[in-house]
Coordinates of N, CA and C in Angstrom, one line a residue:
X93 N 0.9 -1.1 0.0 CA -0.2 -0.2 -0.1 C 0.9 1.8 -0.1
X94 N 0.5 2.2 -1.0 CA 1.1 3.8 -0.7 C 0.1 4.5 -0.1
X95 N 0.9 4.6 1.2 CA 0.1 5.7 1.9 C 0.3 7.1 2.2
X96 N 1.3 7.6 1.2 CA 1.6 8.6 0.9 C 2.3 9.8 2.5
X97 N 2.3 11.0 2.0 CA 3.3 11.4 3.1 C 2.8 11.2 4.5
X98 N 3.9 11.4 5.7 CA 3.3 11.1 6.9 C 3.9 12.1 7.7
X99 N 3.0 12.5 9.0 CA 3.3 13.2 9.8 C 2.8 12.9 11.3
X100 N 3.3 13.9 11.9 CA 2.6 13.5 13.4 C 1.9 14.7 13.4
X101 N 0.4 14.8 14.2 CA -0.7 16.2 14.4 C -0.1 16.1 15.8
X102 N 0.1 16.9 16.6 CA 0.3 17.2 17.4 C -0.9 18.1 18.4
X103 N -1.5 17.5 19.5 CA -2.6 18.5 19.8 C -1.5 19.5 20.8
X104 N -1.4 20.9 20.8 CA -0.8 21.4 21.5 C -1.8 22.3 22.5
X105 N -0.9 22.9 23.7 CA -1.7 24.1 24.7 C -1.7 25.3 24.3
X106 N -0.7 25.7 23.6 CA -0.5 27.1 23.3 C 0.3 27.1 21.9
X107 N -0.4 27.2 20.3 CA 0.4 27.4 19.5 C 2.1 28.4 19.1
X108 N 1.3 29.6 19.7 CA 2.7 30.5 19.7 C 4.2 29.7 20.5
X109 N 3.9 28.9 21.7 CA 4.8 28.5 22.4 C 5.5 27.1 21.8
X110 N 4.5 26.4 21.3 CA 5.0 25.1 20.1 C 5.4 25.5 19.4
X111 N 5.2 26.8 18.6 CA 6.0 27.2 17.4 C 7.3 27.6 17.3
X112 N 7.6 28.2 18.4 CA 8.9 28.7 19.0 C 9.6 27.7 19.2
X113 N 9.2 26.6 20.1 CA 10.1 25.9 20.6 C 10.3 24.8 19.4
X114 N 9.5 24.4 18.6 CA 10.2 23.7 17.3 C 11.2 24.4 16.1
X115 N 10.7 25.8 16.3 CA 11.8 26.6 15.5 C 13.1 26.0 16.0
X116 N 13.0 26.4 17.6 CA 14.5 26.3 17.9 C 15.4 25.1 17.7
X117 N 14.5 24.0 17.6 CA 15.1 22.7 17.2 C 15.2 22.2 15.6
X118 N 14.8 23.4 14.9 CA 15.1 23.3 13.5 C 14.0 23.0 12.2
X119 N 12.3 23.3 13.0 CA 11.8 23.4 12.3 C 11.2 24.4 11.6
X120 N 10.5 24.7 10.2 CA 10.4 26.2 9.9 C 8.8 26.0 9.4
X121 N 8.0 27.0 9.5 CA 6.5 27.0 9.4 C 6.2 26.5 7.7
X122 N 5.9 25.6 7.3 CA 5.9 25.1 5.8 C 4.3 25.5 5.2
X123 N 2.7 25.6 6.0 CA 1.7 26.1 6.3 C 0.9 26.0 7.0
X124 N -0.2 26.5 6.8 CA -1.2 26.6 7.8 C -1.6 28.0 8.0
X125 N -2.4 28.4 9.4 CA -2.7 29.5 9.7 C -3.0 29.9 10.9
X126 N -2.3 30.6 11.6 CA -2.6 30.4 12.8 C -3.5 31.2 13.5
X127 N -4.4 32.2 12.2 CA -6.0 32.5 12.7 C -6.8 31.6 12.8
X128 N -6.3 30.5 11.9 CA -7.3 28.9 12.5 C -6.3 27.7 13.2
X129 N -5.7 28.6 14.2 CA -5.4 27.6 15.1 C -4.6 26.3 14.6
X130 N -3.7 26.1 13.7 CA -2.6 25.7 13.4 C -1.5 25.9 12.5
X131 N -0.5 24.7 12.7 CA 0.6 25.3 11.9 C 1.1 24.0 11.6
X132 N 1.6 23.7 10.0 CA 2.6 22.7 9.5 C 4.1 22.9 9.4
X133 N 4.8 22.4 10.3 CA 6.2 22.7 10.7 C 6.8 21.4 9.7
X134 N 8.1 21.7 9.1 CA 8.9 21.2 8.4 C 10.2 21.0 8.8
X135 N 11.3 20.1 8.7 CA 12.4 20.0 8.9 C 13.0 18.9 8.0
X136 N 13.6 19.2 7.0 CA 13.8 17.8 6.0 C 12.8 17.3 5.4
X137 N 12.7 16.0 5.4 CA 11.6 15.5 5.2 C 10.7 14.8 6.6
X138 N 10.9 15.6 7.4 CA 10.3 15.4 8.9 C 8.8 16.6 9.0
X139 N 7.6 16.0 9.1 CA 6.6 16.9 9.3 C 5.6 16.9 10.7
X140 N 5.7 17.9 11.3 CA 4.6 18.0 12.5 C 3.9 19.0 12.3
X141 N 2.4 18.3 12.5 CA 1.5 19.3 12.7 C 1.3 19.9 14.1
X142 N 0.8 21.1 14.3 CA 1.0 22.0 15.5 C -0.8 22.4 15.3
X143 N -1.3 21.5 16.2 CA -3.3 22.0 16.4 C -3.8 22.4 17.9
X144 N -4.1 23.5 17.9 CA -4.7 24.1 19.4 C -6.0 23.9 19.5
X145 N -6.2 23.0 20.5 CA -8.3 23.0 20.7 C -8.7 22.3 19.7
X146 N -8.0 21.7 18.7 CA -8.7 21.0 18.0 C -8.9 19.0 18.2
X147 N -8.3 18.9 19.2 CA -8.3 17.7 19.1 C -7.6 17.1 20.9
X148 N -7.8 16.1 21.1 CA -7.3 15.6 22.7 C -6.1 15.2 22.1
X149 N -5.8 14.1 21.7 CA -4.9 13.3 21.5 C -3.9 13.5 20.3
X150 N -2.7 13.7 20.3 CA -1.9 13.2 19.2 C -1.9 12.7 18.3
X151 N -1.9 12.9 16.8 CA -2.9 11.7 15.8 C -1.5 11.5 14.5
X152 N -1.4 10.5 14.5 CA -0.3 9.9 13.6 C -1.3 9.9 12.0
X153 N -0.6 10.6 11.1 CA -1.4 10.9 9.6 C -0.7 10.6 8.7
X154 N -1.4 10.0 7.6 CA -0.9 9.7 6.2 C -1.7 10.4 5.5
X155 N -1.2 11.1 4.3 CA -1.8 11.7 3.1 C -1.4 11.2 2.2
X156 N -2.5 10.2 1.7 CA -2.5 9.1 0.3 C -2.6 10.6 -0.7
X157 N -1.8 10.0 -1.6 CA -2.0 11.4 -3.1 C -0.6 12.3 -3.0
X158 N -0.1 12.3 -1.7 CA 1.3 13.5 -1.4 C 2.3 12.9 -1.4
X159 N 3.4 13.8 -1.8 CA 4.8 13.5 -1.0 C 4.8 14.1 0.3
X160 N 6.3 14.1 0.8 CA 6.4 14.7 1.8 C 6.5 16.4 1.4
X161 N 6.6 16.7 0.8 CA 7.0 18.2 0.2 C 5.2 18.7 -0.3
X162 N 4.1 17.9 0.2 CA 2.7 17.9 -0.1 C 2.2 18.3 -1.9
X163 N 3.3 17.5 -2.4 CA 3.4 17.7 -3.8 C 2.2 16.7 -4.2
X164 N 1.2 17.0 -5.2 CA 0.5 15.7 -5.5 C 1.1 14.5 -6.3
X165 N 1.0 13.6 -6.1 CA 1.4 12.4 -6.9 C 0.7 11.9 -7.7
X166 N 1.0 11.4 -8.8 CA 0.2 10.6 -10.0 C -0.1 9.3 -9.5
X167 N 0.9 8.8 -9.1 CA 0.8 7.5 -8.9 C 0.6 7.1 -6.9
X168 N -1.1 6.9 -7.0 CA -0.8 6.8 -5.9 C -2.5 5.8 -5.2
X169 N -2.0 5.1 -4.0 CA -3.4 4.4 -3.8 C -4.4 5.5 -3.2
X170 N -5.7 5.1 -3.8 CA -6.9 6.3 -3.4 C -7.2 5.6 -1.9
X171 N -7.6 6.6 -1.4 CA -7.6 6.5 0.3 C -9.0 5.5 0.4
X172 N -10.1 5.2 -0.2 CA -11.3 4.1 -0.5 C -10.4 2.6 -0.3
X173 N -9.5 2.6 -1.6 CA -9.1 1.4 -2.1 C -7.8 0.9 -0.5
X174 N -7.2 2.0 0.2 CA -6.7 1.7 1.5 C -7.5 1.1 2.6
X175 N -8.9 1.9 2.5 CA -10.0 1.7 3.4 C -10.5 0.4 3.5
X176 N -10.7 -0.1 2.0 CA -11.1 -1.7 1.5 C -9.8 -2.8 2.3
X177 N -9.0 -2.5 1.8 CA -7.8 -3.4 2.6 C -7.4 -3.8 3.8
X178 N -7.9 -2.4 4.3 CA -7.8 -2.4 5.9 C -8.7 -3.1 6.7
X179 N -9.9 -2.9 6.0 CA -11.2 -3.7 6.5 C -11.2 -5.0 6.4
X180 N -10.8 -5.6 5.0 CA -10.8 -7.2 4.8 C -9.4 -8.1 5.8
X181 N -8.9 -6.9 6.3 CA -7.8 -7.6 7.3 C -8.4 -7.7 8.8
X182 N -9.6 -7.0 8.3 CA -10.2 -7.2 10.3 C -10.0 -5.7 10.9
X183 N -9.4 -4.9 10.2 CA -9.2 -3.6 11.2 C -10.6 -2.5 11.2
X184 N -10.8 -2.3 12.7 CA -12.1 -1.5 12.8 C -11.6 -0.1 12.7
X185 N -12.9 0.4 11.6 CA -12.8 2.1 11.5 C -13.3 2.8 12.5
X186 N -12.7 3.9 12.8 CA -14.0 4.8 14.1 C -14.5 5.6 12.9
X187 N -14.1 6.0 11.7 CA -14.6 7.1 10.8 C -14.5 6.6 9.4
X188 N -15.3 6.3 8.9 CA -15.1 6.1 7.1 C -15.3 6.6 6.2
X189 N -14.3 6.2 5.4 CA -14.7 7.3 4.0 C -15.5 6.8 3.3
X190 N -16.5 8.0 2.4 CA -17.6 7.2 1.6 C -16.9 6.8 0.8
X191 N -17.3 5.4 0.4 CA -16.9 4.5 -1.0 C -17.2 4.7 -1.8
X192 N -18.5 5.8 -2.3 CA -19.3 6.1 -3.3 C -18.6 7.2 -4.0
X193 N -17.7 7.8 -3.3 CA -17.2 9.0 -3.7 C -15.6 9.0 -4.5
X194 N -15.4 10.1 -4.5 CA -14.2 10.4 -5.5 C -13.8 11.8 -5.2
X195 N -12.0 11.8 -5.1 CA -11.6 12.9 -4.7 C -11.6 12.8 -3.1
X196 N -11.2 14.1 -2.5 CA -10.9 14.3 -1.1 C -11.7 13.3 -0.3
X197 N -11.1 13.0 1.1 CA -12.1 11.8 1.5 C -10.9 11.4 2.8
X198 N -11.4 11.0 3.9 CA -11.1 10.9 4.8 C -11.4 9.7 5.9
X199 N -10.5 8.7 6.6 CA -11.2 7.7 7.9 C -10.5 7.5 8.6
X200 N -10.2 7.5 9.9 CA -9.7 7.4 11.3 C -9.9 5.8 11.8
X201 N -9.1 5.8 12.4 CA -9.0 4.3 13.3 C -7.9 4.5 14.7
X202 N -7.8 3.4 15.1 CA -7.1 3.6 16.6 C -6.1 2.3 16.9
X203 N -4.9 2.3 17.1 CA -4.2 1.2 17.0 C -4.2 0.7 18.3
X204 N -3.8 -0.6 19.0 CA -3.9 -1.5 19.7 C -3.6 -0.6 21.0
X205 N -2.8 0.0 20.9 CA -2.7 1.2 22.3 C -3.0 2.1 22.3
X206 N -3.8 2.3 21.7 CA -5.0 4.0 22.2 C -4.4 5.0 20.9
X207 N -3.8 4.8 20.1 CA -3.2 5.7 19.3 C -4.2 6.2 18.2
X208 N -4.8 7.4 18.0 CA -5.6 7.6 16.7 C -4.8 7.9 15.3
X209 N -5.2 7.2 14.2 CA -4.4 7.6 12.8 C -5.5 8.2 12.1
X210 N -5.1 8.8 11.3 CA -5.9 9.9 10.3 C -5.5 9.3 8.9
X211 N -5.9 8.4 8.0 CA -5.7 9.0 6.8 C -6.4 9.8 5.9
X212 N -5.9 11.1 5.6 CA -6.8 12.3 5.1 C -6.3 12.5 3.4
X213 N -6.7 12.1 2.8 CA -6.6 12.7 1.4 C -7.2 13.8 1.1
X214 N -6.2 14.6 0.2 CA -7.1 16.0 -0.3 C -7.0 16.2 -1.3
X215 N -6.6 15.0 -2.4 CA -6.9 15.1 -3.7 C -7.7 13.9 -4.7

């Protein structure tokens, strides 16, 4: 399976303080909007998302259709195909993508240790 770009989405208490901390260890703002309480930061190929007040836990995030630079990929596994494959392997989803749709969509699941995982396709 081609899962696309990987990042971790961090639930932060104070976006500005977190931004400054991650800048000190080598990250730069890559995308996002402070007015909407989130920033995407990058250091080399490593991506973290900082999200204030949006969710309770940190989330592992995969973006089918994107490379680590958020560039669209021509060859990728559609999120609905990934979802079908995972379901056929007995993985329980907490939110499902609409299998009758196309384009942007998402689904979520929880790993055995309670870590949320988001599959979020933007194209």
